[in-house]
Short mmCIF file of C-alpha atoms in Angstrom, two decimals:
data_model
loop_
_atom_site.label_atom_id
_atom_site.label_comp_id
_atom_site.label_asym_id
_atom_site.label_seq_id
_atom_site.Cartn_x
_atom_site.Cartn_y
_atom_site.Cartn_z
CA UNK A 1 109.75 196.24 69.31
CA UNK A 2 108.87 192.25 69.80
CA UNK A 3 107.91 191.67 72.87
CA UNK A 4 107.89 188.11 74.70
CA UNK A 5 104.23 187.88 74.67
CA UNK A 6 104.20 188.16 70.68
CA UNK A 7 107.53 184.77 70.58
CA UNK A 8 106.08 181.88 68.35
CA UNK A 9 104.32 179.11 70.45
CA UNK A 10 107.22 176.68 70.20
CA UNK A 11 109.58 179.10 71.89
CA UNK A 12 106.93 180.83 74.29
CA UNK A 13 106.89 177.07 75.40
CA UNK A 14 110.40 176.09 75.55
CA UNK A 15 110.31 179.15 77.92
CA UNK A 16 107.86 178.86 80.16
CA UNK A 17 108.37 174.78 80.86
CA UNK A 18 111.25 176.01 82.63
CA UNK A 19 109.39 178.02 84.95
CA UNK A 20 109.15 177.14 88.38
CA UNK A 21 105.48 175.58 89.58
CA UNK A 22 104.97 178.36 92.18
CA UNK A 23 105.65 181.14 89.18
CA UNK A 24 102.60 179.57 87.23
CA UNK A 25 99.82 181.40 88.58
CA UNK A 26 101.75 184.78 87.46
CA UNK A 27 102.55 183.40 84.17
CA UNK A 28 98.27 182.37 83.59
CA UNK A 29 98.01 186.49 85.30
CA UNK A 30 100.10 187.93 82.13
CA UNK A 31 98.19 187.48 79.35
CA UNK A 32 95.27 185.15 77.89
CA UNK A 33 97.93 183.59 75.05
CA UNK A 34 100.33 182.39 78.05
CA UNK A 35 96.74 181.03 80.10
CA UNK A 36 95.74 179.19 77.30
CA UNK A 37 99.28 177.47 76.71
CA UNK A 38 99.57 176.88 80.21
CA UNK A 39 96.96 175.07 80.57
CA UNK A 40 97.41 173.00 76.95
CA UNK A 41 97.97 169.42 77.64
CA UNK A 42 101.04 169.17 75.74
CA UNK A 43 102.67 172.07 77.56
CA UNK A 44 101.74 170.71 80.84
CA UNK A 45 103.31 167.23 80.18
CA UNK A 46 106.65 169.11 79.19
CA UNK A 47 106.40 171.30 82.02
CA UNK A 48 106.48 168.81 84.69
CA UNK A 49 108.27 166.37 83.59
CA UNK A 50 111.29 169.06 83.49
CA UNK A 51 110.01 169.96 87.06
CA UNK A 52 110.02 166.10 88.09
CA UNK A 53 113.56 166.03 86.35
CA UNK A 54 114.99 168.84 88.86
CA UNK A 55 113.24 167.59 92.15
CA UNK A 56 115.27 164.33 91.50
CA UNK A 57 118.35 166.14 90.66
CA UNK A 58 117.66 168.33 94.32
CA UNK A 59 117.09 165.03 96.25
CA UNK A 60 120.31 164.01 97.22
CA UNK A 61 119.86 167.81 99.28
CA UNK A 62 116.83 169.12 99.36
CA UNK A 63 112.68 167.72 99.34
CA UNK A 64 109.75 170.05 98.24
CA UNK A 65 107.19 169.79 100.57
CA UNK A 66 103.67 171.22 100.81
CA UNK A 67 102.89 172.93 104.69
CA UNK A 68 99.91 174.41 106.50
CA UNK A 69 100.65 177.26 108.56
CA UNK A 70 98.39 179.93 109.73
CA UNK A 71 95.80 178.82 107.47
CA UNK A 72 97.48 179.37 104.27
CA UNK A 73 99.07 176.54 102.10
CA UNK A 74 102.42 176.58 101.01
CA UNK A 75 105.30 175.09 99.22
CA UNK A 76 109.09 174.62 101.00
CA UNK A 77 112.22 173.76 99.71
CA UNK A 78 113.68 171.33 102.89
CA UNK A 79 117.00 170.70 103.78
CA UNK A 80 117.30 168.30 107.21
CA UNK A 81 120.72 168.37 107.41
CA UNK A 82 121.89 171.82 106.50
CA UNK A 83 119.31 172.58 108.27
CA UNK A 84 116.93 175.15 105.62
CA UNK A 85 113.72 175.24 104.93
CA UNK A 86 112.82 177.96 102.87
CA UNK A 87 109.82 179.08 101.15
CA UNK A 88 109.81 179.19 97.62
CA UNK A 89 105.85 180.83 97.08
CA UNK A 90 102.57 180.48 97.89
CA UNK A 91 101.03 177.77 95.65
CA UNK A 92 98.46 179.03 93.36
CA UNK A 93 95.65 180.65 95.01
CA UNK A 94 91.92 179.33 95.80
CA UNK A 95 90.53 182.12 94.70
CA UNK A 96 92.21 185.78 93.52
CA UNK A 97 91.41 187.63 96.66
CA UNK A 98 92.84 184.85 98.94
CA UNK A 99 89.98 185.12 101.37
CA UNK A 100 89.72 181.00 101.62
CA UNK A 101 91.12 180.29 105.22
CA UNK A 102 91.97 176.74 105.19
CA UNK A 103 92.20 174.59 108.51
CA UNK A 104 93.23 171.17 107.14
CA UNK A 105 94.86 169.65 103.79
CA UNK A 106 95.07 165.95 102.27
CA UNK A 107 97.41 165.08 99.33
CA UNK A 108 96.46 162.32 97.40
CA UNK A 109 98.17 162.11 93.87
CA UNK A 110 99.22 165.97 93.49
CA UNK A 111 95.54 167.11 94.54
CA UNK A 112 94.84 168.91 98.05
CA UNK A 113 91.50 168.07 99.73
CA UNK A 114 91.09 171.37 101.60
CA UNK A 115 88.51 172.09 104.63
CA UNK A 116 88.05 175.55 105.07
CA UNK A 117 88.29 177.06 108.33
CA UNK A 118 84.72 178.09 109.20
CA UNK A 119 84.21 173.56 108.70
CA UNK A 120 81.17 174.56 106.40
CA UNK A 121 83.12 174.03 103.36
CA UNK A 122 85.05 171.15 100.93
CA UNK A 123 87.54 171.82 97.71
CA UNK A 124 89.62 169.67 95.71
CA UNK A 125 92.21 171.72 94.62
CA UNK A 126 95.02 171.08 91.89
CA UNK A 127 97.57 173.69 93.49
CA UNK A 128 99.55 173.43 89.61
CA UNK A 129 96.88 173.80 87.21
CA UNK A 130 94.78 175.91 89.81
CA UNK A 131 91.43 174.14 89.12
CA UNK A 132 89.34 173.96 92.16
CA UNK A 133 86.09 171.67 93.01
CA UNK A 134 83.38 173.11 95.36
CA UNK A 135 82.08 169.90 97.06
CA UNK A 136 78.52 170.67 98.43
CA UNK A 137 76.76 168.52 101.57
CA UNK A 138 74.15 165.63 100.77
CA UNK A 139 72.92 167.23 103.86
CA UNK A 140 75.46 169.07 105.98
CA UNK A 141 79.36 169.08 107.14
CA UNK A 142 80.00 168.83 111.01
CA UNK A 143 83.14 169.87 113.28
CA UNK A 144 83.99 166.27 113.61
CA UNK A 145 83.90 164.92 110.08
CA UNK A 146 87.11 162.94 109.42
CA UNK A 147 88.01 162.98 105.80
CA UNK A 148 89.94 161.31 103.21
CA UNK A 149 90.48 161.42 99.67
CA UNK A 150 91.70 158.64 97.17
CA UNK A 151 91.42 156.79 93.72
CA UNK A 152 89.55 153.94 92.25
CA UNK A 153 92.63 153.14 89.26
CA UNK A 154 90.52 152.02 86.43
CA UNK A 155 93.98 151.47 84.20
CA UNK A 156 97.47 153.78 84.24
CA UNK A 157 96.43 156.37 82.75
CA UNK A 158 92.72 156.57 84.23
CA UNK A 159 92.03 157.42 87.96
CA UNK A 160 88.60 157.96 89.64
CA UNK A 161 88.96 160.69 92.36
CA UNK A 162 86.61 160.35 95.46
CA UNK A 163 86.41 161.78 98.84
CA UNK A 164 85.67 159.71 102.26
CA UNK A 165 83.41 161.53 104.60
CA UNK A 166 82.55 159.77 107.70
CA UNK A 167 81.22 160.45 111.39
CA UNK A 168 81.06 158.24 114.35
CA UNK A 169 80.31 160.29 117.88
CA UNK A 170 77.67 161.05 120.18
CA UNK A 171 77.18 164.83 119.62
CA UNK A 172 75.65 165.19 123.22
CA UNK A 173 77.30 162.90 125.93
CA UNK A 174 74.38 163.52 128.26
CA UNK A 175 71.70 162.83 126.03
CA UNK A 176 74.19 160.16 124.01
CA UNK A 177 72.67 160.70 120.41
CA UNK A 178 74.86 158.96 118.18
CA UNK A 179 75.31 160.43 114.72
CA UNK A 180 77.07 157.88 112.81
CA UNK A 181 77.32 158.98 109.08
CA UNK A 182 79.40 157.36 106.09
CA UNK A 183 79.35 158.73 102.47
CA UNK A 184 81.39 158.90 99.50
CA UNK A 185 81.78 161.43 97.13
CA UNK A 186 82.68 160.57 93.60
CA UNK A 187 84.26 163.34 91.93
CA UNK A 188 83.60 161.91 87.95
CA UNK A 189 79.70 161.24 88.76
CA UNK A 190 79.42 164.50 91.13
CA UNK A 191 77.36 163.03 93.57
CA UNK A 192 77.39 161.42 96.97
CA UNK A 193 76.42 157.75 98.03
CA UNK A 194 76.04 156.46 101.55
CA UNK A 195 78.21 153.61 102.83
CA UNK A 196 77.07 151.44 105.34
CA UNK A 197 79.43 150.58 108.10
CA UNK A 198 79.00 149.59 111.47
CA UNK A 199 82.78 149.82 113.21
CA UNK A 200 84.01 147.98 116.07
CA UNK A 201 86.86 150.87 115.90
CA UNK A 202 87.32 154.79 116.54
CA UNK A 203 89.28 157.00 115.09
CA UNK A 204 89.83 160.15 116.82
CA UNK A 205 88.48 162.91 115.13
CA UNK A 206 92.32 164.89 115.59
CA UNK A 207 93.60 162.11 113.92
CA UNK A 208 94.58 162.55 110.56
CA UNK A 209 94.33 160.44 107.91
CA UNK A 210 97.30 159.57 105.26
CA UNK A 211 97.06 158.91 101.68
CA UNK A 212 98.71 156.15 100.05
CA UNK A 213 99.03 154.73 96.30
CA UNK A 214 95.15 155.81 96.07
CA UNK A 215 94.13 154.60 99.88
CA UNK A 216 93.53 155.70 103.42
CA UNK A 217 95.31 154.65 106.59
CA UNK A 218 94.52 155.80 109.60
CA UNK A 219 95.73 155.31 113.71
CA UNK A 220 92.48 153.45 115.32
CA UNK A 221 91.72 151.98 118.74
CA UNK A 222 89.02 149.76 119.78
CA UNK A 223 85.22 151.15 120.24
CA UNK A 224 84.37 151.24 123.67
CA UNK A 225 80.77 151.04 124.49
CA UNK A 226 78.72 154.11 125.54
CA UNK A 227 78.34 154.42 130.01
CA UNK A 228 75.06 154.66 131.35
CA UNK A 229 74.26 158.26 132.23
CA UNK A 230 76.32 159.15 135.73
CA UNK A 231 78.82 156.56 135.28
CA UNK A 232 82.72 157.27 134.57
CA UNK A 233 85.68 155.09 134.33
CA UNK A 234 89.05 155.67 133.58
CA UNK A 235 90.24 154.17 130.42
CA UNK A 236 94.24 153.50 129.99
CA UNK A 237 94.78 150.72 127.67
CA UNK A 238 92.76 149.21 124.59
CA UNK A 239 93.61 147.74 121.41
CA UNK A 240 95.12 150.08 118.70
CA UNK A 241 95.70 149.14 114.97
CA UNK A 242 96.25 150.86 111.59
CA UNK A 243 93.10 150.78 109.16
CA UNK A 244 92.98 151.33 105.96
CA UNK A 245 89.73 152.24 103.37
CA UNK A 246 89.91 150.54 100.39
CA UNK A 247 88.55 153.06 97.71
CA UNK A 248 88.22 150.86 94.72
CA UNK A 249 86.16 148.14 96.88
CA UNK A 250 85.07 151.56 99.05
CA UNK A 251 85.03 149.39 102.05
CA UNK A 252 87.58 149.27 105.48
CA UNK A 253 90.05 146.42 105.48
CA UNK A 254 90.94 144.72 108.22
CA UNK A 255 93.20 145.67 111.78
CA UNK A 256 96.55 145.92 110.55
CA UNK A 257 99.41 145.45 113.13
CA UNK A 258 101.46 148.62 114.61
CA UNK A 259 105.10 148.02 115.73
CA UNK A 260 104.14 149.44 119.13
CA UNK A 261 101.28 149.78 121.74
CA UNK A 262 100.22 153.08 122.63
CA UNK A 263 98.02 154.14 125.83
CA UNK A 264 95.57 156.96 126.04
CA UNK A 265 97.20 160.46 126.23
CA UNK A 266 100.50 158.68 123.70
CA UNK A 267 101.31 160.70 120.57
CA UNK A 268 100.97 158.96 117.24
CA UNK A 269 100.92 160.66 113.86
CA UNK A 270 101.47 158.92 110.15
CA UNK A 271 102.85 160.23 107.46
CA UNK A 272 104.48 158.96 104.11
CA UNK A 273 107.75 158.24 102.31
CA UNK A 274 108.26 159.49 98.95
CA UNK A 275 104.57 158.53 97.79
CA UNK A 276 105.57 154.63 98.75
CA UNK A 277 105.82 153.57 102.16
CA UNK A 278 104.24 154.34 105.40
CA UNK A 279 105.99 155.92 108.44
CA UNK A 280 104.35 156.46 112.06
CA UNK A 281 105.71 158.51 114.78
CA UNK A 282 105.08 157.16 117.92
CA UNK A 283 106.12 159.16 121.67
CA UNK A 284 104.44 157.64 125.05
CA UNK A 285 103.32 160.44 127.54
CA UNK A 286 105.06 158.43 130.40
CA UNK A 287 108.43 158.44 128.28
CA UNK A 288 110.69 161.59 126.40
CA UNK A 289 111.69 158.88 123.24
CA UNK A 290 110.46 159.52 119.91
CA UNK A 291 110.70 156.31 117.50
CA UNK A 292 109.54 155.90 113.77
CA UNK A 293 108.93 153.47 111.96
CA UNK A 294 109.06 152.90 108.17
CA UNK A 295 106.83 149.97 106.64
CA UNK A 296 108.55 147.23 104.36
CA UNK A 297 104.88 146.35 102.80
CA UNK A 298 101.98 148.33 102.94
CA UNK A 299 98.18 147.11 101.70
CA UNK A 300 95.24 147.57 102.25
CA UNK A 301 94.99 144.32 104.08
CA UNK A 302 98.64 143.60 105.10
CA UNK A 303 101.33 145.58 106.31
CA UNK A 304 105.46 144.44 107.44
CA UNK A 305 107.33 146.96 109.11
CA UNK A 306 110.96 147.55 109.42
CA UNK A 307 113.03 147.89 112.45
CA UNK A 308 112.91 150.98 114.35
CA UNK A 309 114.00 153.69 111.94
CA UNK A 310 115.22 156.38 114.18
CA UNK A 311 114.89 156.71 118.15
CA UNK A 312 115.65 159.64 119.74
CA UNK A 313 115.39 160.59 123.30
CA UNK A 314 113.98 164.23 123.63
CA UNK A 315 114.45 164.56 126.83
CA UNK A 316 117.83 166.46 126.93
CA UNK A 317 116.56 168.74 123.65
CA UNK A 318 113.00 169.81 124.83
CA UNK A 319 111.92 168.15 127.49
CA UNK A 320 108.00 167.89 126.52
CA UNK A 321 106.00 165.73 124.66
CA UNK A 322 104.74 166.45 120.68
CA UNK A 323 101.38 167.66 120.55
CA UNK A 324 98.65 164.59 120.57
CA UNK A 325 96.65 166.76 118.34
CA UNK A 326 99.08 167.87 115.93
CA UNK A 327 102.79 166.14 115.46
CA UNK A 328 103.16 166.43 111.65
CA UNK A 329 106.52 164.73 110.50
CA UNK A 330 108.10 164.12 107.28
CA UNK A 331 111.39 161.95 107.31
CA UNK A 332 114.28 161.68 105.12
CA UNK A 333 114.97 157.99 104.88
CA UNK A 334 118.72 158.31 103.49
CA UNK A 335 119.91 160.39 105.70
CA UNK A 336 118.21 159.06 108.98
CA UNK A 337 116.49 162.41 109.58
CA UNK A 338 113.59 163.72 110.56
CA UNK A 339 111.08 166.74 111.03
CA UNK A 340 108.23 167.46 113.23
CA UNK A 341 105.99 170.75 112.92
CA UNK A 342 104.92 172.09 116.35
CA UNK A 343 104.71 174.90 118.39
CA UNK A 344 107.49 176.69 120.60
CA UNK A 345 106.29 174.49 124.01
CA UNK A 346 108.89 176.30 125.63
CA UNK A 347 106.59 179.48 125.40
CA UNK A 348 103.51 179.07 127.72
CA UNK A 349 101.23 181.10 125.17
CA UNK A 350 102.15 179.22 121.72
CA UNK A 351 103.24 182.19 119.73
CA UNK A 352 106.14 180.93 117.41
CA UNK A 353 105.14 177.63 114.71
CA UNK A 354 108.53 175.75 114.88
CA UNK A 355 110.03 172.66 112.56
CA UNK A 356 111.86 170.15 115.08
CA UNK A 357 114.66 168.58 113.22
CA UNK A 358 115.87 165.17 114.73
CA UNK A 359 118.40 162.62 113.67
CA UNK A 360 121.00 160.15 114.59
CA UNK A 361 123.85 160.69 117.56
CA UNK A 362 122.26 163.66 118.99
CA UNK A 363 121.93 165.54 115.92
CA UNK A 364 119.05 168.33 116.50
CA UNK A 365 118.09 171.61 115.16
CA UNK A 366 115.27 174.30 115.65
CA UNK A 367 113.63 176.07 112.87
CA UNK A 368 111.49 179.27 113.49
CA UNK A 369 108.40 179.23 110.87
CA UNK A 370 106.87 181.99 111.92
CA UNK A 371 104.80 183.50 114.42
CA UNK A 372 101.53 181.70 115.65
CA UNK A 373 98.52 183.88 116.28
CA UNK A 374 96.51 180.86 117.02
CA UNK A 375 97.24 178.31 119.17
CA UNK A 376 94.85 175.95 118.19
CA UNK A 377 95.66 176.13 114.38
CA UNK A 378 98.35 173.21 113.89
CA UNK A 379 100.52 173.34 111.47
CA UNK A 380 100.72 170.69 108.56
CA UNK A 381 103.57 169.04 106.30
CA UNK A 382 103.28 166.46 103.32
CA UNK A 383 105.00 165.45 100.43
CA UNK A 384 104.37 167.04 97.03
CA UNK A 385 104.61 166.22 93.68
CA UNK A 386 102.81 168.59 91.18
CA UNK A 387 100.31 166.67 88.31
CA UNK A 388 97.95 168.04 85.67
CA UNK A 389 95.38 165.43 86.50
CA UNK A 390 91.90 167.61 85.73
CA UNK A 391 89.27 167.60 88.45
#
């Protein structure tokens, strides 16, 4: 009897490319001929573009998204206005055992830059072809590294890969020892360089950064000087900007204009549109209205923003402001929707991880992700789009 394993190559591949992504680490589990071709350039070309062929014909609908939750890393099928968002698998695996708690993700051009839980450890991580980097300390990692990843593009079909590690904070407020460390990690020369910098800005170590065509933005606010021992003020208004790092000049551009002002205590969170444009969430503490906006032009030293893309007062639905810390959004720019991953507020102790689905005219919806065991672990949502770029 002929059995599927023992099809010539040309059908075995005609097969498979029509797998879905999240089916690939079973299909690399079945035998060593069906690893090998999976993992053969030629195959992996077909295979996505077919995949890239049906997200386009799903987008009129439904986006595939990559979330967060309880430590594990995901990939949803998202419907805004139906409302769905289903689950189609667990992406392929950091290791067999799935012992790798992870605590936060980056996308940058269909790889994950993944910080494990226990902060002591970095991996680049292809979630298609399942190849993973292990990214070891010129000295150490800390609890408030922020981190970025991003491209130097050397031509179209050649991208350098490098990660953004920096530190800016007084690790003891009474003695005020600043540690203030920038580096670089390149991932073709496997090694780390320092970057000097000396900012006049802060970015809050909760504060995500977002990815976009190879570079970093982030939400900053002016550096305030350090207080003489004893002495506190209250703080309620400084200067706040976008920044972005440049990783083919690997240097920080210049302030770049939001469409609002925000005061300490405000919620602000960035995310991106299809891979192109910029959004920002933006909800004041002393205020229930959520407003995002979606940038016209976005560089590394110049960014034009649109007019408010969506306003909604949340007042009436929840009543309570998005989490500073956590607020990840994803928006559907046709259809003048969008969705925010936070916690059930209106439970004291946290325990449910909800999507907040908000739109034009009222339009709102609620969708139960699962339970939360820990309140502190937020949950995450970005945009996906699988490549076999090898790390």
């Amino acid at each position: 009897m002929v059995q599927i394993s023992d099809l010539p190559r040309d059908l075995t591949e005609e097969v498979l490319s029509r797998i879905p992504v999240t089916s690939m680490r079973a299909v690399r589990f079945t035998c060593k001929k069906w690893n090998t071709l999976s993992k053969d350039r030629s195959f992996t070309k077909k295979h996505l573009r077919g995949a890239r062929g049906a997200a386009k014909k799903k987008q009129t609908k439904e986006f595939q998204v990559i979330m967060m939750i309880q430590f594990r890393v995901y990939l949803y099928s998202v419907n805004l206005l139906n409302p769905s968002i289903e689950r189609i698998g667990k992406l392929i695996s950091l290791d067999v055992e799935d012992h790798v708690d992870i605590s936060k993700i980056f996308h940058c051009g269909g790889l994950l830059l993944c910080i494990t839980k226990d902060i002591s450890r970095l991996v680049v991580w292809n979630p298609y072809s399942g190849q993973t980097r292990w990214i070891k300390p010129r000295n150490s990692y800390h609890r408030l590294d922020r981190y970025a990843l991003g491209y130097e593009e050397k031509n179209k079909s050649c991208r350098c890969y490098k990660i953004l590690r920096f530190m800016d904070d007084y690790e003891d407020d009474r003695a005020l020892r600043l540690i203030r460390e920038f580096e670089i990690y390149d991932l073709n020369s496997e090694s780390w360089k320092v970057v000097n910098v000396t900012p006049d800005w802060d970015v809050e170590f909760y504060h995500r950064g977002l990815s976009l065509k190879g570079n970093t933005y982030w939400f900053a606010q002016e550096k305030l000087p350090p207080l003489p021992r004893g002495r506190v003020i209250t703080i309620s208004d400084m200067a706040d900007f976008l920044l972005c790092f440049d990783f083919t000049r690997e240097r920080f551009g210049p302030r770049l204009p939001l469409p609002f002002h925000s005061f300490v205590e405000d919620t602000v969170t960035l995310s991106s549109v299809r891979d192109k444009k910029l959004a920002v969430l933006f909800q004041p503490c002393s205020a229930s209205t959520v407003k995002i906006w979606i940038s016209r032009k976005i560089e590394p030293n110049a960014v034009s923003w649109r007019k408010v893309f969506l306003a909604v007062d949340m007042k009436p639905l929840t009543g309570f402001q998005f989490d500073i810390n956590a607020a990840s959004f994803f928006v559907d720019e046709k259809k003048k929707v969008a969705m925010v991953l936070d916690k059930d507020r209106f439970s004291y102790k946290l325990t449910r991880n909800i999507a907040y689905i908000i739109g034009k005219k009222g339009y709102f919806e609620k969708v139960d992700l699962g339970e939360s065991t820990v309140s502190s672990c937020a949950s995450l949502v970005c945009s996906y789009v699988p490549s076999s770029v090898k790390i």
